[in-house]
GROMACS .gro file of N, CA and C in nm:
model
  252
    1THR      N    1  -5.737   8.304  15.613
    1THR     CA    2  -5.679   8.360  15.712
    1THR      C    3  -5.778   8.389  15.862
    2ALA      N    4  -5.867   8.337  15.811
    2ALA     CA    5  -5.971   8.455  15.963
    2ALA      C    6  -5.944   8.356  16.025
    3VAL      N    7  -5.925   8.220  16.040
    3VAL     CA    8  -5.928   8.068  16.153
    3VAL      C    9  -5.832   8.145  16.172
    4CYS      N   10  -5.661   8.165  16.138
    4CYS     CA   11  -5.531   8.204  16.227
    4CYS      C   12  -5.565   8.275  16.262
    5THR      N   13  -5.616   8.383  16.206
    5THR     CA   14  -5.640   8.541  16.288
    5THR      C   15  -5.711   8.562  16.385
    6SER      N   16  -5.819   8.469  16.372
    6SER     CA   17  -5.876   8.461  16.543
    6SER      C   18  -5.786   8.363  16.610
    7ALA      N   19  -5.772   8.295  16.587
    7ALA     CA   20  -5.660   8.179  16.706
    7ALA      C   21  -5.547   8.286  16.759
    8ALA      N   22  -5.498   8.388  16.641
    8ALA     CA   23  -5.438   8.424  16.704
    8ALA      C   24  -5.475   8.560  16.806
    9ILE      N   25  -5.591   8.618  16.784
    9ILE     CA   26  -5.643   8.665  16.853
    9ILE      C   27  -5.643   8.666  16.982
   10ARG      N   28  -5.731   8.510  17.002
   10ARG     CA   29  -5.784   8.448  17.120
   10ARG      C   30  -5.637   8.421  17.178
   11ARG      N   31  -5.511   8.442  17.148
   11ARG     CA   32  -5.451   8.376  17.236
   11ARG      C   33  -5.358   8.482  17.245
   12ARG      N   34  -5.341   8.625  17.237
   12ARG     CA   35  -5.296   8.688  17.275
   12ARG      C   36  -5.302   8.766  17.413
   13THR      N   37  -5.224   8.778  17.499
   13THR     CA   38  -5.200   8.808  17.634
   13THR      C   39  -5.185   8.969  17.645
   14ASP      N   40  -5.118   9.045  17.590
   14ASP     CA   41  -5.143   9.199  17.601
   14ASP      C   42  -5.186   9.309  17.452
   15LYS      N   43  -5.304   9.294  17.508
   15LYS     CA   44  -5.380   9.362  17.473
   15LYS      C   45  -5.379   9.495  17.396
   16HIS      N   46  -5.272   9.524  17.480
   16HIS     CA   47  -5.202   9.714  17.481
   16HIS      C   48  -5.153   9.697  17.359
   17LYS      N   49  -5.075   9.616  17.291
   17LYS     CA   50  -4.955   9.603  17.211
   17LYS      C   51  -5.056   9.590  17.066
   18PRO      N   52  -5.070   9.638  16.955
   18PRO     CA   53  -5.051   9.664  16.799
   18PRO      C   54  -5.068   9.502  16.772
   19PHE      N   55  -5.180   9.467  16.701
   19PHE     CA   56  -5.214   9.324  16.669
   19PHE      C   57  -5.215   9.372  16.531
   20TYR      N   58  -5.130   9.241  16.515
   20TYR     CA   59  -5.115   9.213  16.312
   20TYR      C   60  -5.143   9.043  16.300
   21ALA      N   61  -5.187   9.086  16.198
   21ALA     CA   62  -5.272   8.901  16.155
   21ALA      C   63  -5.124   8.848  16.116
   22PRO      N   64  -5.146   8.665  16.200
   22PRO     CA   65  -5.019   8.586  16.158
   22PRO      C   66  -4.988   8.549  16.027
   23LEU      N   67  -5.044   8.576  15.874
   23LEU     CA   68  -5.049   8.554  15.743
   23LEU      C   69  -5.183   8.672  15.696
   24SER      N   70  -5.087   8.754  15.614
   24SER     CA   71  -5.189   8.824  15.543
   24SER      C   72  -5.210   8.752  15.433
   25SER      N   73  -5.337   8.791  15.332
   25SER     CA   74  -5.401   8.776  15.249
   25SER      C   75  -5.308   8.773  15.152
   26GLN      N   76  -5.222   8.859  15.098
   26GLN     CA   77  -5.126   8.879  14.991
   26GLN      C   78  -5.025   8.737  15.027
   27TYR      N   79  -4.993   8.708  15.158
   27TYR     CA   80  -4.910   8.613  15.150
   27TYR      C   81  -5.017   8.449  15.087
   28ILE      N   82  -5.090   8.473  15.140
   28ILE     CA   83  -5.166   8.301  15.069
   28ILE      C   84  -5.185   8.375  14.953
   29LYS      N   85  -5.230   8.420  14.862
   29LYS     CA   86  -5.202   8.510  14.710
   29LYS      C   87  -5.134   8.463  14.655
   30ASP      N   88  -5.007   8.525  14.696
   30ASP     CA   89  -4.893   8.419  14.641
   30ASP      C   90  -4.817   8.279  14.654
   31ARG      N   91  -4.877   8.260  14.746
   31ARG     CA   92  -4.855   8.136  14.778
   31ARG      C   93  -4.928   8.002  14.648
   32VAL      N   94  -5.061   8.034  14.628
   32VAL     CA   95  -5.136   7.988  14.597
   32VAL      C   96  -5.091   8.013  14.397
   33ASP      N   97  -5.029   8.143  14.395
   33ASP     CA   98  -4.944   8.203  14.249
   33ASP      C   99  -4.823   8.134  14.204
   34ILE      N  100  -4.711   8.082  14.302
   34ILE     CA  101  -4.608   8.075  14.249
   34ILE      C  102  -4.611   7.939  14.302
   35ASP      N  103  -4.601   7.831  14.406
   35ASP     CA  104  -4.567   7.725  14.446
   35ASP      C  105  -4.695   7.614  14.386
   36ASP      N  106  -4.564   7.544  14.362
   36ASP     CA  107  -4.542   7.412  14.296
   36ASP      C  108  -4.451   7.344  14.307
   37PRO      N  109  -4.556   7.238  14.335
   37PRO     CA  110  -4.655   7.170  14.320
   37PRO      C  111  -4.719   7.199  14.413
   38LEU      N  112  -4.861   7.239  14.378
   38LEU     CA  113  -4.998   7.292  14.512
   38LEU      C  114  -5.106   7.168  14.493
   39ASN      N  115  -5.148   7.121  14.654
   39ASN     CA  116  -5.182   7.004  14.654
   39ASN      C  117  -5.293   7.061  14.695
   40GLY      N  118  -5.424   6.993  14.730
   40GLY     CA  119  -5.516   7.027  14.809
   40GLY      C  120  -5.654   6.918  14.803
   41TYR      N  121  -5.734   6.917  14.957
   41TYR     CA  122  -5.837   6.838  14.939
   41TYR      C  123  -5.993   6.958  14.914
   42GLN      N  124  -6.084   6.932  14.899
   42GLN     CA  125  -6.205   7.017  14.926
   42GLN      C  126  -6.280   6.923  15.025
   43VAL      N  127  -6.395   6.983  15.112
   43VAL     CA  128  -6.480   6.901  15.197
   43VAL      C  129  -6.612   6.989  15.133
   44ARG      N  130  -6.705   6.821  15.071
   44ARG     CA  131  -6.785   6.916  15.004
   44ARG      C  132  -6.939   6.908  15.060
   45HIS      N  133  -7.050   6.925  15.096
   45HIS     CA  134  -7.189   6.844  15.151
   45HIS      C  135  -7.213   6.756  15.023
   46LYS      N  136  -7.234   6.657  15.059
   46LYS     CA  137  -7.266   6.495  15.064
   46LYS      C  138  -7.386   6.513  15.004
   47GLY      N  139  -7.508   6.582  15.015
   47GLY     CA  140  -7.579   6.630  14.955
   47GLY      C  141  -7.633   6.729  14.809
   48GLY      N  142  -7.585   6.840  14.850
   48GLY     CA  143  -7.614   6.930  14.779
   48GLY      C  144  -7.414   6.988  14.694
   49GLY      N  145  -7.363   6.926  14.732
   49GLY     CA  146  -7.233   6.942  14.701
   49GLY      C  147  -7.158   7.066  14.702
   50TRP      N  148  -7.195   7.178  14.810
   50TRP     CA  149  -7.160   7.269  14.843
   50TRP      C  150  -7.057   7.261  14.908
   51LEU      N  151  -6.967   7.376  14.874
   51LEU     CA  152  -6.833   7.357  14.951
   51LEU      C  153  -6.853   7.369  15.138
   52GLN      N  154  -6.759   7.334  15.172
   52GLN     CA  155  -6.780   7.314  15.351
   52GLN      C  156  -6.643   7.388  15.409
   53GLY      N  157  -6.536   7.318  15.280
   53GLY     CA  158  -6.369   7.391  15.374
   53GLY      C  159  -6.273   7.339  15.282
   54PHE      N  160  -6.150   7.380  15.298
   54PHE     CA  161  -6.089   7.316  15.124
   54PHE      C  162  -5.932   7.318  15.276
   55ILE      N  163  -5.866   7.258  15.205
   55ILE     CA  164  -5.700   7.309  15.242
   55ILE      C  165  -5.576   7.283  15.203
   56MET      N  166  -5.498   7.338  15.138
   56MET     CA  167  -5.398   7.362  15.069
   56MET      C  168  -5.249   7.323  15.082
   57TRP      N  169  -5.211   7.204  15.062
   57TRP     CA  170  -5.066   7.239  15.079
   57TRP      C  171  -4.912   7.238  15.011
   58THR      N  172  -4.817   7.248  15.027
   58THR     CA  173  -4.678   7.274  14.897
   58THR      C  174  -4.576   7.236  14.989
   59ASN      N  175  -4.461   7.205  14.945
   59ASN     CA  176  -4.309   7.257  14.969
   59ASN      C  177  -4.291   7.288  15.021
   60PHE      N  178  -4.233   7.417  15.085
   60PHE     CA  179  -4.206   7.536  15.115
   60PHE      C  180  -4.109   7.549  15.025
   61THR      N  181  -4.106   7.652  14.956
   61THR     CA  182  -3.992   7.710  14.919
   61THR      C  183  -3.956   7.838  14.871
   62THR      N  184  -3.899   7.898  14.816
   62THR     CA  185  -3.845   8.049  14.850
   62THR      C  186  -3.873   8.105  14.705
   63TRP      N  187  -3.978   8.006  14.593
   63TRP     CA  188  -3.925   8.075  14.444
   63TRP      C  189  -3.968   8.180  14.442
   64THR      N  190  -4.017   8.308  14.370
   64THR     CA  191  -4.123   8.389  14.294
   64THR      C  192  -4.083   8.414  14.167
   65HIS      N  193  -4.168   8.468  14.133
   65HIS     CA  194  -4.196   8.475  13.967
   65HIS      C  195  -4.093   8.575  13.934
   66TYR      N  196  -4.011   8.691  14.015
   66TYR     CA  197  -3.954   8.801  13.980
   66TYR      C  198  -3.754   8.734  13.985
   67PHE      N  199  -3.821   8.604  14.011
   67PHE     CA  200  -3.656   8.542  14.026
   67PHE      C  201  -3.539   8.553  13.947
   68LYS      N  202  -3.447   8.614  13.929
   68LYS     CA  203  -3.359   8.563  13.816
   68LYS      C  204  -3.170   8.590  13.857
   69TRP      N  205  -3.157   8.473  13.799
   69TRP     CA  206  -2.983   8.434  13.784
   69TRP      C  207  -2.923   8.491  13.731
   70ASP      N  208  -2.819   8.574  13.806
   70ASP     CA  209  -2.730   8.656  13.717
   70ASP      C  210  -2.628   8.569  13.753
   71SER      N  211  -2.538   8.559  13.689
   71SER     CA  212  -2.375   8.524  13.724
   71SER      C  213  -2.297   8.638  13.727
   72LEU      N  214  -2.328   8.732  13.666
   72LEU     CA  215  -2.259   8.842  13.600
   72LEU      C  216  -2.269   8.931  13.723
   73HIS      N  217  -2.397   8.908  13.776
   73HIS     CA  218  -2.387   9.051  13.901
   73HIS      C  219  -2.298   9.068  13.957
   74PRO      N  220  -2.226   9.162  14.058
   74PRO     CA  221  -2.163   9.152  14.147
   74PRO      C  222  -2.193   9.065  14.268
   75VAL      N  223  -2.309   9.080  14.333
   75VAL     CA  224  -2.280   9.028  14.480
   75VAL      C  225  -2.322   8.855  14.422
   76SER      N  226  -2.321   8.811  14.291
   76SER     CA  227  -2.350   8.679  14.280
   76SER      C  228  -2.269   8.513  14.357
   77GLY      N  229  -2.117   8.629  14.322
   77GLY     CA  230  -2.042   8.600  14.469
   77GLY      C  231  -1.939   8.420  14.376
   78VAL      N  232  -1.937   8.459  14.230
   78VAL     CA  233  -1.880   8.442  14.105
   78VAL      C  234  -1.797   8.471  14.088
   79ASN      N  235  -1.685   8.490  14.075
   79ASN     CA  236  -1.559   8.520  14.109
   79ASN      C  237  -1.544   8.599  13.916
   80SER      N  238  -1.529   8.766  13.892
   80SER     CA  239  -1.545   8.818  13.756
   80SER      C  240  -1.405   8.778  13.658
   81ALA      N  241  -1.311   8.729  13.774
   81ALA     CA  242  -1.221   8.729  13.701
   81ALA      C  243  -1.243   8.611  13.470
   82HIS      N  244  -1.331   8.483  13.603
   82HIS     CA  245  -1.402   8.383  13.532
   82HIS      C  246  -1.465   8.512  13.424
   83HIS      N  247  -1.514   8.578  13.387
   83HIS     CA  248  -1.555   8.618  13.312
   83HIS      C  249  -1.523   8.716  13.176
   84GLN      N  250  -1.410   8.715  13.184
   84GLN     CA  251  -1.273   8.794  13.066
   84GLN      C  252  -1.262   8.730  13.024
   0.00000   0.00000   0.00000
């Protein structure tokens, strides 16, 4: 998130407005935890193997670990007459 935040700070025009980071750490943690499939690459030092950077990507989804499909819930859009 540091690179994204740094770019947003440099781009902002009104220094008097409060600044909010464009990507929160919690959002990134959720993407790593929930998104599937998660793909990526690592860039490592040729001699020592030290991690120099990485990139991850996935198809954007709105799934969450607490998602539950319930056709009996009143806001599901399924007519309750079908369940009797």
